[in-house]
CSV table of C-alpha atoms in Angstrom, one decimal:
chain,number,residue,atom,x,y,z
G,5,UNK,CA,0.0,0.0,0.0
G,6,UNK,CA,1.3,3.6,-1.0
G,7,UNK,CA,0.4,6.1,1.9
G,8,UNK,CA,3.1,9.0,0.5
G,9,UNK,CA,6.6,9.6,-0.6
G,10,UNK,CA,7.9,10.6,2.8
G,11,UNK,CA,6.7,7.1,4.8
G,12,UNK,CA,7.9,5.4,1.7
G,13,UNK,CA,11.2,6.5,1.7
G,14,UNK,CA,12.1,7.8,5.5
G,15,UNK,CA,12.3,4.7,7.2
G,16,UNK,CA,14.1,3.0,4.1
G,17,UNK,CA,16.8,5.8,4.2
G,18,UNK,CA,16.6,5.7,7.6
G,19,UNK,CA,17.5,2.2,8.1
G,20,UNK,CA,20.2,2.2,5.3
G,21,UNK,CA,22.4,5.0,7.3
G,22,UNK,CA,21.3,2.8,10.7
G,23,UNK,CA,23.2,-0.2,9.1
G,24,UNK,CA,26.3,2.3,8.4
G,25,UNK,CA,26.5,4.9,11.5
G,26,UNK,CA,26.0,1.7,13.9
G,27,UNK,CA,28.8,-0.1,13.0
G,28,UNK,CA,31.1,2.4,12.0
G,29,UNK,CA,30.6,4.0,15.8
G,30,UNK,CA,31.3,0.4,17.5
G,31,UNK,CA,34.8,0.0,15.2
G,32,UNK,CA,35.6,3.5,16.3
G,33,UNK,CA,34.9,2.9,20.1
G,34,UNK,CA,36.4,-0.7,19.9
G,35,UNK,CA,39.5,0.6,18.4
G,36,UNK,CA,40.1,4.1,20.1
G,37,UNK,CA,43.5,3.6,22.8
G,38,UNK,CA,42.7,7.5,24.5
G,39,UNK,CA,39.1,6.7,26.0
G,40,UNK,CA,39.7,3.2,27.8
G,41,UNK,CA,36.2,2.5,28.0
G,42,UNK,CA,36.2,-1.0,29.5
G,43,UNK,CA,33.4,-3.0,29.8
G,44,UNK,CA,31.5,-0.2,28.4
G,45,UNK,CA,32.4,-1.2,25.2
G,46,UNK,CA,30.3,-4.4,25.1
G,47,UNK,CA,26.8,-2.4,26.4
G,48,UNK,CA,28.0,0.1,23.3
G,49,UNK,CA,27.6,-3.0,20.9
G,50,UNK,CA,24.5,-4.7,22.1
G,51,UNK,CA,22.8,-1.4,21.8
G,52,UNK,CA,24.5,-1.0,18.2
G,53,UNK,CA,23.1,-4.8,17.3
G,54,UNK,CA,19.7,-3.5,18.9
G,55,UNK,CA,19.8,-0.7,16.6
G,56,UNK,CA,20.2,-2.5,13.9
G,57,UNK,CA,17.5,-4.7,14.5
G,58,UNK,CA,15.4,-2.3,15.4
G,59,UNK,CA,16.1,-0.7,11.4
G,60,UNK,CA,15.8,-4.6,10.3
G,61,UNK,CA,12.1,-4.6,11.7
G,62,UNK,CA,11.2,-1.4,9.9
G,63,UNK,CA,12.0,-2.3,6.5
G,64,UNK,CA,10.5,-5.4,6.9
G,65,UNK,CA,7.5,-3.9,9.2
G,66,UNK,CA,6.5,-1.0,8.0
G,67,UNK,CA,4.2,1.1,10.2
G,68,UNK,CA,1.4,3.6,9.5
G,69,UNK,CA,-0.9,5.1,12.1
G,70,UNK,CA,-4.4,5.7,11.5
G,71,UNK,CA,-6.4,7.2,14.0
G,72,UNK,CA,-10.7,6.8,13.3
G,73,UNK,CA,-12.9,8.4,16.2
G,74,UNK,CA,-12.6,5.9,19.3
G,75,UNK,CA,-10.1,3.9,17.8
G,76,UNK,CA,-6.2,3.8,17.5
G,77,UNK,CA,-4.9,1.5,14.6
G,78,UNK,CA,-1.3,0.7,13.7
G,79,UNK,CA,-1.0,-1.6,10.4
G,80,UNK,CA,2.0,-2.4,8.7
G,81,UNK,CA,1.7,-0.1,5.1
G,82,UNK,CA,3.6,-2.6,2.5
G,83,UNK,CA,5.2,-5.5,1.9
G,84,UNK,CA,5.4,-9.1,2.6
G,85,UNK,CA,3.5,-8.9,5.8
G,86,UNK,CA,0.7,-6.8,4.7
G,87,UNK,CA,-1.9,-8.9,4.2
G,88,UNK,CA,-3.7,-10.4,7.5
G,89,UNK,CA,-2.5,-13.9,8.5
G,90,UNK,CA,-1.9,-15.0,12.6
G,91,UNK,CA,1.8,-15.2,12.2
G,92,UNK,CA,1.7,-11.3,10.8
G,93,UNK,CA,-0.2,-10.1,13.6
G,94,UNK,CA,2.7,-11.5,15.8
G,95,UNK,CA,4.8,-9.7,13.7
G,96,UNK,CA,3.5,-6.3,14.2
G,97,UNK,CA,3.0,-6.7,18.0
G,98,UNK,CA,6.5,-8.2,17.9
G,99,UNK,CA,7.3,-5.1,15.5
G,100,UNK,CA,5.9,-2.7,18.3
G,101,UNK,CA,7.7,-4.4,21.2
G,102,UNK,CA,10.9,-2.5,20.2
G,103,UNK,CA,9.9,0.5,21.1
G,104,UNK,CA,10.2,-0.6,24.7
G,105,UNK,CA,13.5,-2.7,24.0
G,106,UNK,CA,14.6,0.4,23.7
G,107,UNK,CA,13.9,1.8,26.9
G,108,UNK,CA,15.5,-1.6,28.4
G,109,UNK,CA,18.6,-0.8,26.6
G,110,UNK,CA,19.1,2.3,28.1
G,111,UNK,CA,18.4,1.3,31.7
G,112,UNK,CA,21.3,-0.3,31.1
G,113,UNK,CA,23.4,2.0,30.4
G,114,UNK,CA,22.4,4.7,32.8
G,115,UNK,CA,22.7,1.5,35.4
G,116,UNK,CA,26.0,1.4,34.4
G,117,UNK,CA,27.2,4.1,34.4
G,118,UNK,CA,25.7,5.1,37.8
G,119,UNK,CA,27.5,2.2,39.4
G,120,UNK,CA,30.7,3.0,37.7
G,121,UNK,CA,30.2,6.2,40.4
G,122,UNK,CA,28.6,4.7,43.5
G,123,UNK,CA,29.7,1.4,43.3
G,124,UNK,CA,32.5,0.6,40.6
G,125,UNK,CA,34.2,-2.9,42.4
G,126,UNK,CA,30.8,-4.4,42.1
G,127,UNK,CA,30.5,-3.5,38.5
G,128,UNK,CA,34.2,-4.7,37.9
G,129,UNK,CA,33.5,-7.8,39.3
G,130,UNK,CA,30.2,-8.9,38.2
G,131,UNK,CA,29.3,-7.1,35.0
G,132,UNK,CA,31.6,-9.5,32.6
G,133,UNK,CA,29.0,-11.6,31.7
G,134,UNK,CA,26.4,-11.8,34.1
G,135,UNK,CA,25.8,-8.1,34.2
G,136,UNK,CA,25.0,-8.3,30.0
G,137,UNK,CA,23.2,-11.1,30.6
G,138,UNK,CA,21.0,-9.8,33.1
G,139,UNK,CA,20.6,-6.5,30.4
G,140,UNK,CA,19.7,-8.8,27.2
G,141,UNK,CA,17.4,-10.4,29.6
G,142,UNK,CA,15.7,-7.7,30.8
G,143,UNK,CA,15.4,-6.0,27.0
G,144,UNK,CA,13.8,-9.4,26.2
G,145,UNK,CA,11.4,-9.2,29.1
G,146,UNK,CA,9.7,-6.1,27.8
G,147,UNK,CA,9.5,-7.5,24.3
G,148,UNK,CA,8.2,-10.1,25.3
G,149,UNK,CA,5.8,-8.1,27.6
G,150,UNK,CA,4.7,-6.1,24.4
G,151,UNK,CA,4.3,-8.5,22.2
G,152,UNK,CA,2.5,-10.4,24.8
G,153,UNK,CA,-0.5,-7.6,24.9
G,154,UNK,CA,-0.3,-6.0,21.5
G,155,UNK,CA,-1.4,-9.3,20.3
G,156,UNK,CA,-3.7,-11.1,22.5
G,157,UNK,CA,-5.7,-7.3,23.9
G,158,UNK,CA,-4.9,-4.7,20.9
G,159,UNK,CA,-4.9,-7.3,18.4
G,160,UNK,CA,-7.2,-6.4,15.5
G,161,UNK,CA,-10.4,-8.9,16.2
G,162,UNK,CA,-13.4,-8.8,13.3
G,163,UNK,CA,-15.6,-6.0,15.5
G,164,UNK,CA,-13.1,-3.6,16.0
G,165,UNK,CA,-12.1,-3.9,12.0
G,166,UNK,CA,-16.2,-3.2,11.1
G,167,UNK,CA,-15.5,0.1,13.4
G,168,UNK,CA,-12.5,1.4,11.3
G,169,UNK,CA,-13.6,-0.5,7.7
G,170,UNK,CA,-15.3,2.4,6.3
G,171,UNK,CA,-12.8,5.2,7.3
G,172,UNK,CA,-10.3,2.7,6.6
G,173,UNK,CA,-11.1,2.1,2.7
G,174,UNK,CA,-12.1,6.2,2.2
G,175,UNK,CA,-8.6,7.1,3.6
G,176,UNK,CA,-6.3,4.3,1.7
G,177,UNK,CA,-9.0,2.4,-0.3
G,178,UNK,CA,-7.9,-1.0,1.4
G,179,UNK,CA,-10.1,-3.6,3.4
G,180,UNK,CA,-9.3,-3.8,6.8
G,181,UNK,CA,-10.6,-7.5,7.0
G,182,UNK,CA,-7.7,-8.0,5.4
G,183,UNK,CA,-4.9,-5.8,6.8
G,184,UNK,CA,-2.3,-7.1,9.5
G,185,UNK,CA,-3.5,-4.8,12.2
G,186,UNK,CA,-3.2,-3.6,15.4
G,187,UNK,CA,-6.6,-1.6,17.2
G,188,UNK,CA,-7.6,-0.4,20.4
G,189,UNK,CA,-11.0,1.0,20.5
G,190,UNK,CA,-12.2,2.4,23.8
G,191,UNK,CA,-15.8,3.7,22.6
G,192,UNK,CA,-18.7,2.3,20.9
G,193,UNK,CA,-17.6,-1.1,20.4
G,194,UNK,CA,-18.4,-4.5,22.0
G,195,UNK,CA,-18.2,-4.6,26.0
G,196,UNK,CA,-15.1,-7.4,25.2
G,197,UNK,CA,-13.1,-5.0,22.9
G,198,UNK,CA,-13.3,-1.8,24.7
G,199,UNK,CA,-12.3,-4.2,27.8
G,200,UNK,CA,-9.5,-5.5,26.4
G,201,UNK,CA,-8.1,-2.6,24.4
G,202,UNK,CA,-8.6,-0.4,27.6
G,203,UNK,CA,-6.5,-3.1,29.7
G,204,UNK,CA,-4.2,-3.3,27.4
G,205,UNK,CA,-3.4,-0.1,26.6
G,206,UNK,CA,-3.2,0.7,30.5
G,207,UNK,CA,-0.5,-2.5,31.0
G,208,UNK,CA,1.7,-1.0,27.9
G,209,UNK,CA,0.8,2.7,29.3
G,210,UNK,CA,2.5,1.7,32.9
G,211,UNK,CA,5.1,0.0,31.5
G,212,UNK,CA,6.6,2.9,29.5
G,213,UNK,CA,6.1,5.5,32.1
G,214,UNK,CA,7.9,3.3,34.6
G,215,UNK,CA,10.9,3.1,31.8
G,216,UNK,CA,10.8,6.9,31.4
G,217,UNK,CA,10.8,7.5,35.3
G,218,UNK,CA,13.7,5.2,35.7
G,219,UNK,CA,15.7,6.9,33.0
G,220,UNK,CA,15.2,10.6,34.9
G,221,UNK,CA,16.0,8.9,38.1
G,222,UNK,CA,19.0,7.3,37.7
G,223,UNK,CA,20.2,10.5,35.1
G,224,UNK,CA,19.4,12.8,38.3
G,225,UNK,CA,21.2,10.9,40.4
G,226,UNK,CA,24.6,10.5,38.1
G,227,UNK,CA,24.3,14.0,37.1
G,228,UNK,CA,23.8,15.1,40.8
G,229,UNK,CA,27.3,12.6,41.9
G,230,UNK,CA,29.1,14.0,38.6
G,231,UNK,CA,28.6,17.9,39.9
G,232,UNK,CA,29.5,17.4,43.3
G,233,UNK,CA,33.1,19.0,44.0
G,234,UNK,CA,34.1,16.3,46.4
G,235,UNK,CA,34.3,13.0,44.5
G,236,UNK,CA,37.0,11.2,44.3
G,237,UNK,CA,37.5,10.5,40.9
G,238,UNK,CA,40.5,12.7,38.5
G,239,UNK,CA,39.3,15.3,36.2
G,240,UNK,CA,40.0,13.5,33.6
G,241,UNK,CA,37.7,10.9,34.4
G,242,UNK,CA,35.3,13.0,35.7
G,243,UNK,CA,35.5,15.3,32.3
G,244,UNK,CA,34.4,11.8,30.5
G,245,UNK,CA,32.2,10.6,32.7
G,246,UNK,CA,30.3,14.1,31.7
G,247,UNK,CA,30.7,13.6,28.3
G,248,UNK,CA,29.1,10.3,28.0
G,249,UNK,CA,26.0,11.1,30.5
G,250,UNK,CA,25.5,13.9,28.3
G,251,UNK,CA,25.6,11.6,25.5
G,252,UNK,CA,23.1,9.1,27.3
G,253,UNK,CA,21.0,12.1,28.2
G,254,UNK,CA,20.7,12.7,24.5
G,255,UNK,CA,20.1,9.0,23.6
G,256,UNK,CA,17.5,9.0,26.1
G,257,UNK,CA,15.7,12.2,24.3
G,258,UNK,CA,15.9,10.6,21.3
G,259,UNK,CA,13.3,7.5,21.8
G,260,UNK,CA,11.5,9.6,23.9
G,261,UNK,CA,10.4,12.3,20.8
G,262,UNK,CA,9.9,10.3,18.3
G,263,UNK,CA,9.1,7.1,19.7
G,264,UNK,CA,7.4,7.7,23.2
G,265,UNK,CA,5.7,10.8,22.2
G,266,UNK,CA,4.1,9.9,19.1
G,267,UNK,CA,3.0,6.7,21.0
G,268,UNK,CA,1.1,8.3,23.5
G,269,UNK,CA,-0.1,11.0,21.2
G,270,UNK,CA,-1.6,8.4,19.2
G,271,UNK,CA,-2.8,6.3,22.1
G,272,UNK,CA,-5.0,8.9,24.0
G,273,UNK,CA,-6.1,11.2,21.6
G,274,UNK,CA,-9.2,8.7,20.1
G,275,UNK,CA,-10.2,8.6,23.9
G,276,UNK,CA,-11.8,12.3,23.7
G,277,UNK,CA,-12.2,11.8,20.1
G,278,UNK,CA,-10.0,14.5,18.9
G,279,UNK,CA,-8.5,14.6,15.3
G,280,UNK,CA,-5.4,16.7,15.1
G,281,UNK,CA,-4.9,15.9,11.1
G,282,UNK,CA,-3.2,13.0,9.5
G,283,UNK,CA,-0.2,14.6,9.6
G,284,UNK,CA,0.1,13.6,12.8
G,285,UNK,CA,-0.7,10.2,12.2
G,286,UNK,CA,1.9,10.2,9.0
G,287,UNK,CA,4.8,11.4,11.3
G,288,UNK,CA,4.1,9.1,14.0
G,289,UNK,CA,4.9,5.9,12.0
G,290,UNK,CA,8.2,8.5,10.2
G,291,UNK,CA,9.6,9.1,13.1
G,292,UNK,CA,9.8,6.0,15.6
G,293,UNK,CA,11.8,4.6,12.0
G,294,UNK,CA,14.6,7.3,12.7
G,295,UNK,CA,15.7,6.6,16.2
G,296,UNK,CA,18.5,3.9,14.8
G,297,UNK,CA,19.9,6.1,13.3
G,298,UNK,CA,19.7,9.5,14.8
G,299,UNK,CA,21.1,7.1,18.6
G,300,UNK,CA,24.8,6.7,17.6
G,301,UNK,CA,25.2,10.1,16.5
G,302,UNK,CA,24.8,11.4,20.1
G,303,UNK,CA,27.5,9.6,21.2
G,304,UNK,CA,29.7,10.6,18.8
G,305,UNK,CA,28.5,14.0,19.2
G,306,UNK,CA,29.4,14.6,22.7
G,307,UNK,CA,33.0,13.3,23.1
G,308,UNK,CA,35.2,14.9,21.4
G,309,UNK,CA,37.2,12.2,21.1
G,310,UNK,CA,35.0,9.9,19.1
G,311,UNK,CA,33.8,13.2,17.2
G,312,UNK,CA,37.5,13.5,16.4
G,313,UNK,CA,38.2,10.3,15.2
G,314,UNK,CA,34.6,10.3,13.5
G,315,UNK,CA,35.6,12.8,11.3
G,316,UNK,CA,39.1,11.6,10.9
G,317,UNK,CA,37.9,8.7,9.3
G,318,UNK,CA,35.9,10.2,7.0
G,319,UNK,CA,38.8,12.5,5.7
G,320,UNK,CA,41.1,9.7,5.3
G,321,UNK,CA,38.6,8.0,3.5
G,322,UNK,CA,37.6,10.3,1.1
G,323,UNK,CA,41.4,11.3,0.6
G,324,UNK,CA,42.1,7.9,0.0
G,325,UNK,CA,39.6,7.4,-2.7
G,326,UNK,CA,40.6,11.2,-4.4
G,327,UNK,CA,44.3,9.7,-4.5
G,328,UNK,CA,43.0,6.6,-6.3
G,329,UNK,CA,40.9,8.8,-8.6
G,330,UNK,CA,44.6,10.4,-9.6
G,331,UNK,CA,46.6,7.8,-9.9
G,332,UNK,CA,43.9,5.8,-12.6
G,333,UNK,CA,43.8,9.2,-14.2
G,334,UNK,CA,47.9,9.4,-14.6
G,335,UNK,CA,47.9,5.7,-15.6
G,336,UNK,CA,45.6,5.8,-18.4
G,337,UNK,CA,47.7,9.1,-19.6
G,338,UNK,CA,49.8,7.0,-22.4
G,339,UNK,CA,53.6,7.5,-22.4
G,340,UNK,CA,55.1,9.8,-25.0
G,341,UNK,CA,58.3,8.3,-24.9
């Protein structure tokens, strides 16, 4: 299905520069000598792996909100998984999970790095591997917990379809009977599907505020340790462990505009039947696409070091291939001789 240029081609862009920013930024960390970053390293490539994941999903899952009165509806726009089947439906609640693997991710850095202030020997001596562990573990429980009630209490059942089917076809001219689709209706529907997408949508709703207070509690607390005067730690360290907060901070920022926001945007505003355009609705499903790719850049952003080495990298390549350009250019120049 063609919904417009833009969700065409964003997320497809979008997940191209993912698949080259991600792991240009881990060879960069994993082979910079200045920074020392440790264990820190291995958090810096599961989140580049999740990133890429994440970018996998959305060109195979592509997502378009649509919005119809008392109902919120997420279907995926085009390709293999378009059409309605029970594994599909899986797949988008599986698709949708990510957004709070992302949150899980970042708990684990912020844990990290506030134990690398508070409480460093423990982190020394247990983070290598059961600390990662514990991290993939906890990203898969709230996939699993998303997946878990997209699909069995937003999952798109035949009444809440009928509710949508008409808006549905006049907006995109497709049948929703047979669209892989996700819908929460909270209004004028059967007592069983404004039950379960109300429950539903609360579970998923406490989940992701719990995520988001966790992220400004521990980022209070580091940033609070890293401006005290008295710690312990050399300016050196301290100037880094500054530069990589703010990094965090940023990283943090990022899901939380275009994923978190759009999310709830989309989520509560059927319940007092408000329509704030479908350009709302368009950006929503653009920009959850773009946080892959915009993540890595933070980081790279904020210490100078990496920014440094970043751009170093670039030069050298582009020099490289200029000096190649030459040299095939003299070559072919035949010999007067």
């Amino acid at each position: 299905m063609y919904i417009n240029l833009a969700q065409f081609l964003i997320p497809k862009i979008s997940s191209i520069c993912s698949f080259l920013i991600n792991p240009f930024t881990v060879y960069i960390v994993w082979n910079d000598k200045k920074l020392q970053l440790g264990h820190y390293r291995y958090l810096l490539l599961y989140f580049a792996i999740f990133n890429m994941c994440t970018s996998l999903m959305d060109m195979l899952v592509p997502m378009c909100v649509f919005n119809y009165r008392y109902a919120f509806s997420v279907f995926i726009s085009d390709g293999f998984f378009e059409q309605f089947s029970e594994f599909n439906q899986i797949l988008i609640a599986f698709r949708c999970s990510f957004i709070s693997g992302a949150y899980a991710v970042l708990h684990a850095h912020f844990l990290y790095r506030f134990f690398v202030l508070f409480n460093n020997q423990f982190l020394t001596r247990y983070f290598m591997p059961y600390g990662i562990l514990t991290a993939i573990l906890y990203c898969y429980f709230h996939i699993i917990y998303w997946t878990i009630y997209c699909y069995y209490y937003c999952g798109g059942d035949y009444s809440r379809r009928l509710y949508i089917r008409d808006s549905m076809f006049e907006h995109h001219g497709k049948d929703v009977i047979n669209m892989t689709i996700i819908i929460v209706q909270y209004f004028e529907g059967t007592p069983e599907a404004m039950y379960k997408s109300r429950f539903g949508i609360i579970c998923l709703s406490v989940l992701s505020f719990i995520s988001l207070a966790l992220i400004f509690y521990f980022g209070y607390k580091i940033w609070y340790r890293l401006s005290k005067q008295s710690s312990d730690m050399s300016e050196k360290t301290k100037k880094l462990q500054t530069q990589l907060v703010k990094a965090l901070i940023v990283q943090a920022a990022i899901p939380t505009c275009v994923s978190f926001a759009p999310c709830i945007l989309s989520w509560y505003q059927p319940i007092f039947a408000l329509n704030f355009g479908r350009w709302l609705q368009f950006a929503a499903g653009i920009a959850v696409s773009t946080f892959p790719a915009l993540d890595p850049l933070a980081l790279i952003y904020f210490v100078p070091t990496l920014r440094n080495r970043f751009i170093d990298t670039i030069m050298v390549f582009k020099f490289s291939k200029k000096y190649q350009t030459s040299t095939s250019r003299i070559s072919a120049v035949p010999s007067t001789a």
